[in-house]
């Protein structure tokens, strides 16, 4: 809309006509207090805190519902307005207890802040306060009725934002209360958004309440460890006897690509770090066949000696390496580099949850075809194929709902089943088999296909269960058209990163084929060129040694441990599992919340995960792998480029542009104005190498380190990339389940129990 | 979100007449949910109060959640969630009635029936309520028993009114 100029407190402000005055003022740095107003939700005008004086208008106006027009003059902070706000606060405090020191929200309460600002500490109301007892609605949500100021934020967030509609307002006047959908119980997605938006201490979180004070915690921004959407999460961390303990998770500062959104898993499922199944000390299997605790030095030495012995006796092909969907990009990259250059094997894989190799192969050489997860919140039209994002990809579902609600996005859904997002969809299509969908879209006469083809710009979101020929057909259909972008949804937090970083038997990082290594030929001296074994093969082939990092292949794939009877198994992991039960050496590793590195989400958005919690005697996988390599007698500088003169050896170039150049990494660092990293355990040293060598990972570091996503670009993948082979095995995630992680969270188990069909009222 | 699996036709606790009335009513509004408040009133008249089953049925028929129905219903004091007596005595105590002795009328009913505001007699015949204006200010003080008005009352009229209604019960003849 056209811009208009208004005057606020004597200051001229230009803003689009029709914008809300409260937004315009806040953007211009003029603070307008409000309890009920919440950006993105419908207007309520219930709290009367945002009143302002408009010239020539007889009564005070609410800034949250006033739209700006040319020439308006406003005053926002006169004595009259201060008095009006103070009176509003006195009314709000009429029944609100004045016991901030014992309230869970003390220190981060908007009502407390406003009371301090407008000085309504004393009240004209002498009547007794109307007290009612606190209620527990679910394991996650508690409601303290007298503290509620009836701003309706929770009601609107639950209904409009989450499309769950589990909260309402009952009774009226001073006896009005927020009411959950099942009498005194709440049955919903347990996302906890209502707790986050509550401006006071009325809604409190079962996992956080009365444990600490906000100012006693460190607040660390990192990436949620659960699904592949990769929400930014702020962990509240406090010192404990073990190191540092996570007390809560939220994203109240609305930073990062998910804004204010977090689901139940992100908000309540952080307690896997304190699971009873956490491995606490390194262990070695002794002569009696029992695991006994050892020092780190002993365990690393035993593992390194045996790996060296297997390698010299039977060659690298006798060793297998299984990586993880939960490790950082740097760790995945390091693991495959270790496997290929130190162990000399291409037997490396991970439990694949989506066919990212096929996706990259299709998009190779076609930049600009890959979308970011924020595009789902902005794209004018979206084709969603397969899966149920509400359950499996909550942020994606949130973005799609927001987009449909606020921007009238047209969402087209093709699915084998009925899914919740259909309520936001413009058209839905039931399909029996995704293999026929590409052909159907290309053909004529189908109303759904015609509507989709009518879209000038289209975001195609493919769930991980769209595989093989079906995936190829859909990608081809879209790539043949202008203005179509894609995303492919994997399962766990770094499923995309694991594939991008080359945890694949036939592809190096960036999907460079092992038999055509290109630039990697110089970097990975002596790496084998023959593709190795895929995951299932490694578990069946009775290898000499197997390294398993951050995963439980025996438990998850249901493979009998007996097949690894004669294999020397080294496990780097955080939890006891079926695989640690057969391991020869167990090395206790940090979880994602205890280390630093980058994570690539489903959509290829790369974000920085930062160390939040701390735990004695466990180490990040990164450090463990470097130490293993060191113990095997490798110069670790060839693995992790650190120190000022990292690689001084001649890398074998005697002719051509790089003749005589000793250290390409140092040259690259200098060219990019970066310093060499000083520690071999610094994952950022490998981030430098990833940027230098992996074509799709030219990252905007300013954004990355500021906590925003930096986009990876599969369009830069070499066209020689292989679609690859190997099984894609999906274990479906749910609202409270992340295969491989959620079983270690007690809070998620409680929520799942509370919402189990037997107990819940028929959830929609 | 709760949505009943059973269709309104199979689960109905409404009489065919009420169902027909509802179907006619929803068609009159641009939005189905606009029929909610009148529907609740008719249902209360038929069933006696807004029971859980009424809430469920009205929600299913309109296509909103039970929580929505409760949120609206709990706002209005003329909708009740517990059964009233066979004859619900509603005594107005708003300004006109109050000035002309509405509270004396209320107190007399209360004393004779042995129940207070929102109370129901043990035999379930009478219930008593203090209500807002019933629109009979010209003939204050006034009361409403179910849908019948009695106006220009004095405390001494109370016995007669109670006897009149008690006579309408099956046991009343004795």
Coordinates of C-alpha atoms in Angstrom, one line a residue, chain A residues 445-723:
Chain A
X445 CA -7.7 -32.8 -17.7
X446 CA -7.3 -33.2 -14.0
X447 CA -8.6 -30.2 -12.0
X448 CA -6.0 -30.6 -9.2
X449 CA -3.1 -30.7 -11.8
X450 CA -4.5 -27.8 -13.7
X451 CA -4.7 -25.7 -10.5
X452 CA -1.1 -26.6 -9.6
X453 CA 0.1 -25.8 -13.1
X454 CA -1.7 -22.5 -13.0
X455 CA 0.7 -21.3 -10.3
X456 CA 3.5 -19.1 -11.5
X457 CA 5.7 -19.7 -8.4
X458 CA 5.4 -23.0 -6.7
X459 CA 7.2 -24.6 -3.7
X460 CA 7.1 -28.4 -3.9
X461 CA 7.7 -30.1 -0.6
X462 CA 8.3 -33.8 -0.9
X463 CA 8.2 -36.0 2.1
X464 CA 11.0 -38.6 2.6
X465 CA 8.6 -41.4 1.7
X466 CA 8.6 -40.1 -1.9
X467 CA 11.5 -42.2 -3.2
X468 CA 13.1 -43.7 -6.3
X469 CA 11.2 -43.3 -9.6
X470 CA 8.4 -41.3 -7.9
X471 CA 10.9 -38.7 -6.6
X472 CA 12.6 -38.6 -10.0
X473 CA 9.4 -38.0 -11.8
X474 CA 8.3 -35.2 -9.5
X475 CA 11.6 -33.5 -9.6
X476 CA 11.7 -33.7 -13.4
X477 CA 8.2 -32.3 -13.7
X478 CA 9.1 -29.4 -11.6
X479 CA 12.5 -28.7 -13.1
X480 CA 10.9 -28.6 -16.5
X481 CA 8.9 -25.6 -15.3
X482 CA 10.0 -22.1 -14.4
X483 CA 9.5 -20.9 -10.8
X484 CA 9.4 -24.2 -9.1
X485 CA 11.5 -24.8 -6.0
X486 CA 11.9 -28.0 -4.0
X487 CA 12.5 -29.4 -0.6
X488 CA 12.9 -33.0 0.5
X489 CA 12.0 -33.9 4.1
X490 CA 14.3 -36.1 6.0
X491 CA 13.8 -37.5 9.5
X492 CA 16.2 -36.4 12.2
X493 CA 18.0 -33.2 13.0
X494 CA 21.0 -33.6 10.7
X495 CA 19.8 -36.2 8.2
X496 CA 20.4 -33.8 5.4
X497 CA 23.8 -32.9 6.8
X498 CA 24.9 -36.5 7.1
X499 CA 24.2 -37.1 3.4
X500 CA 25.6 -33.7 2.4
X501 CA 28.8 -34.5 4.3
X502 CA 29.4 -37.8 2.5
X503 CA 28.3 -40.4 5.0
X504 CA 27.6 -42.5 2.0
X505 CA 29.6 -45.5 0.5
X506 CA 29.7 -44.1 -3.0
X507 CA 29.9 -40.3 -2.5
X508 CA 32.3 -37.9 -1.0
X509 CA 31.1 -34.7 0.7
X510 CA 28.9 -32.7 -1.7
X511 CA 27.8 -35.9 -3.5
X512 CA 31.2 -36.1 -5.4
X513 CA 31.4 -39.7 -6.6
X514 CA 34.3 -41.6 -5.0
X515 CA 35.5 -42.8 -8.3
X516 CA 35.7 -39.2 -9.8
X517 CA 37.0 -37.3 -6.7
X518 CA 37.9 -34.1 -8.5
X519 CA 39.4 -31.6 -6.1
X520 CA 39.2 -34.3 -3.3
X521 CA 41.9 -36.3 -5.2
X522 CA 44.5 -33.8 -3.9
X523 CA 43.0 -33.4 -0.5
X524 CA 42.2 -37.0 0.4
X525 CA 45.5 -38.7 -0.4
X526 CA 45.2 -42.4 -0.7
X527 CA 41.4 -42.5 -0.3
X528 CA 40.0 -45.6 -2.0
X529 CA 38.1 -45.0 -5.3
X530 CA 35.9 -48.1 -5.2
X531 CA 32.4 -47.6 -3.6
X532 CA 32.1 -49.3 -0.3
X533 CA 29.3 -51.2 1.5
X534 CA 26.0 -49.7 2.5
X535 CA 24.6 -50.0 6.1
X536 CA 22.8 -53.3 5.9
X537 CA 25.7 -55.0 4.1
X538 CA 28.2 -53.8 6.7
X539 CA 26.1 -55.4 9.4
X540 CA 25.8 -58.8 7.5
X541 CA 29.3 -59.1 6.1
X542 CA 31.2 -60.0 9.3
X543 CA 33.8 -57.2 9.0
X544 CA 37.0 -57.2 11.0
X545 CA 36.1 -53.9 12.7
X546 CA 33.1 -51.6 12.9
X547 CA 32.9 -48.1 14.2
X548 CA 29.4 -46.9 15.2
X549 CA 29.0 -43.3 15.9
X550 CA 25.9 -41.7 17.5
X551 CA 23.4 -44.4 16.5
X552 CA 22.1 -47.8 17.5
X553 CA 21.9 -49.8 14.2
X554 CA 21.2 -53.1 16.1
X555 CA 18.3 -51.7 18.0
X556 CA 16.8 -49.5 15.3
X557 CA 17.1 -52.0 12.4
X558 CA 16.4 -55.0 14.7
X559 CA 19.6 -56.8 13.6
X560 CA 20.7 -59.6 15.8
X561 CA 23.9 -58.8 17.7
X562 CA 25.2 -62.3 17.0
X563 CA 26.2 -61.3 13.5
X564 CA 28.9 -59.0 15.1
X565 CA 30.3 -61.7 17.3
X566 CA 33.7 -61.8 15.6
X567 CA 33.8 -58.1 14.7
X568 CA 35.7 -55.6 16.8
X569 CA 33.0 -53.0 17.5
X570 CA 33.9 -49.4 18.7
X571 CA 30.9 -47.3 19.7
X572 CA 30.9 -43.6 20.1
X573 CA 27.6 -42.8 21.7
X574 CA 25.7 -41.0 24.3
X575 CA 23.3 -43.8 25.4
X576 CA 23.4 -47.4 26.3
X577 CA 21.8 -49.4 23.5
X578 CA 21.6 -52.8 21.8
X579 CA 24.8 -51.8 20.0
X580 CA 26.8 -50.8 23.1
X581 CA 25.8 -54.2 24.5
X582 CA 28.0 -56.0 21.9
X583 CA 30.7 -53.3 21.7
X584 CA 34.3 -54.0 22.4
X585 CA 35.1 -50.4 23.2
X586 CA 32.5 -47.8 24.3
X587 CA 33.4 -44.2 24.1
X588 CA 30.9 -41.9 25.9
X589 CA 30.0 -39.0 23.7
X590 CA 28.3 -35.6 24.1
X591 CA 24.8 -35.0 22.9
X592 CA 24.0 -32.2 20.5
X593 CA 23.2 -29.8 23.4
X594 CA 26.8 -30.3 24.7
X595 CA 28.8 -29.4 21.7
X596 CA 29.3 -26.8 19.0
X597 CA 29.0 -27.3 15.2
X598 CA 26.7 -26.7 12.3
X599 CA 23.5 -28.5 11.4
X600 CA 21.8 -28.6 8.1
X601 CA 18.0 -29.0 8.2
X602 CA 15.6 -30.6 5.8
X603 CA 15.5 -27.6 3.5
X604 CA 19.3 -27.1 3.5
X605 CA 19.3 -24.2 6.0
X606 CA 22.6 -24.4 7.8
X607 CA 22.6 -23.2 11.5
X608 CA 25.0 -23.0 14.3
X609 CA 24.5 -25.3 17.3
X610 CA 26.3 -24.1 20.4
X611 CA 27.3 -25.9 23.5
X612 CA 24.8 -25.3 26.2
X613 CA 24.9 -28.1 28.8
X614 CA 28.1 -29.6 30.1
X615 CA 28.7 -33.1 31.5
X616 CA 31.8 -34.4 33.2
X617 CA 33.8 -37.2 31.4
X618 CA 32.0 -37.2 28.1
X619 CA 33.5 -35.8 24.9
X620 CA 32.2 -34.6 21.6
X621 CA 32.5 -37.1 18.8
X622 CA 34.7 -34.6 17.0
X623 CA 37.4 -34.8 19.7
X624 CA 37.1 -38.6 20.0
X625 CA 37.7 -39.1 16.3
X626 CA 40.7 -36.8 16.3
X627 CA 42.1 -38.6 19.3
X628 CA 41.5 -42.0 17.7
X629 CA 43.4 -40.8 14.6
X630 CA 46.2 -39.4 16.7
X631 CA 46.5 -42.7 18.5
X632 CA 46.7 -44.5 15.2
X633 CA 49.8 -42.5 14.4
X634 CA 48.3 -40.1 12.0
X635 CA 49.4 -36.5 11.7
X636 CA 46.1 -35.0 12.8
X637 CA 46.8 -31.8 10.8
X638 CA 46.0 -33.8 7.7
X639 CA 42.6 -34.5 9.3
X640 CA 41.8 -31.2 10.9
X641 CA 43.6 -28.1 9.5
X642 CA 44.7 -26.2 12.6
X643 CA 47.6 -24.0 13.6
X644 CA 49.4 -21.3 11.6
X645 CA 51.3 -23.6 9.3
X646 CA 48.8 -26.4 9.0
X647 CA 50.0 -28.5 6.2
X648 CA 53.6 -27.6 5.2
X649 CA 54.1 -30.8 3.2
X650 CA 54.1 -30.5 -0.6
X651 CA 50.8 -32.0 -1.7
X652 CA 52.3 -33.5 -4.9
X653 CA 51.6 -30.7 -7.4
X654 CA 54.6 -30.0 -9.5
X655 CA 52.8 -28.3 -12.4
X656 CA 49.9 -26.1 -13.1
X657 CA 48.3 -23.3 -11.2
X658 CA 48.9 -24.8 -7.8
X659 CA 52.5 -25.8 -8.4
X660 CA 54.7 -25.2 -5.4
X661 CA 51.8 -24.2 -3.3
X662 CA 52.2 -25.9 0.1
X663 CA 49.1 -25.1 2.0
X664 CA 45.9 -24.6 0.1
X665 CA 43.9 -24.3 3.3
X666 CA 46.0 -21.4 4.5
X667 CA 45.7 -19.7 1.1
X668 CA 41.9 -20.1 1.2
X669 CA 41.8 -18.8 4.8
X670 CA 43.8 -15.7 3.8
X671 CA 41.6 -15.1 0.8
X672 CA 38.6 -15.3 3.0
X673 CA 40.0 -13.1 5.8
X674 CA 39.9 -16.0 8.2
X675 CA 42.4 -16.9 10.9
X676 CA 43.7 -20.5 11.3
X677 CA 42.1 -22.2 14.3
X678 CA 44.4 -23.1 17.1
X679 CA 43.0 -26.4 18.4
X680 CA 42.7 -29.8 16.7
X681 CA 39.4 -30.1 18.6
X682 CA 37.9 -27.0 17.1
X683 CA 35.1 -28.0 14.8
X684 CA 35.2 -24.5 13.2
X685 CA 38.5 -25.5 11.6
X686 CA 36.6 -28.2 9.7
X687 CA 33.8 -25.8 8.9
X688 CA 36.5 -23.8 7.0
X689 CA 37.5 -26.9 5.1
X690 CA 33.9 -27.8 4.4
X691 CA 33.3 -24.4 2.9
X692 CA 36.5 -24.7 0.9
X693 CA 35.8 -28.2 -0.5
X694 CA 32.0 -28.8 -0.5
X695 CA 30.5 -27.0 -3.4
X696 CA 27.0 -26.4 -1.9
X697 CA 28.3 -25.0 1.3
X698 CA 29.3 -21.4 0.6
X699 CA 27.9 -20.0 3.8
X700 CA 27.0 -16.5 4.8
X701 CA 28.9 -16.5 8.1
X702 CA 27.5 -13.3 9.4
X703 CA 24.1 -14.8 9.4
X704 CA 25.3 -18.2 10.5
X705 CA 27.0 -16.8 13.6
X706 CA 24.2 -14.4 14.3
X707 CA 21.9 -17.4 14.8
X708 CA 20.1 -17.2 11.4
X709 CA 20.1 -19.9 8.8
X710 CA 22.7 -19.8 6.0
X711 CA 21.5 -21.6 2.9
X712 CA 23.3 -24.6 1.4
X713 CA 22.8 -24.8 -2.4
X714 CA 22.5 -28.3 -4.0
X715 CA 22.6 -26.5 -7.4
X716 CA 26.4 -26.4 -7.0
X717 CA 26.7 -30.1 -6.6
X718 CA 28.7 -31.5 -9.6
X719 CA 26.6 -32.9 -12.4
X720 CA 28.6 -36.1 -12.1
X721 CA 26.9 -36.8 -8.8
X722 CA 25.4 -40.3 -8.3
X723 CA 21.9 -41.0 -7.4

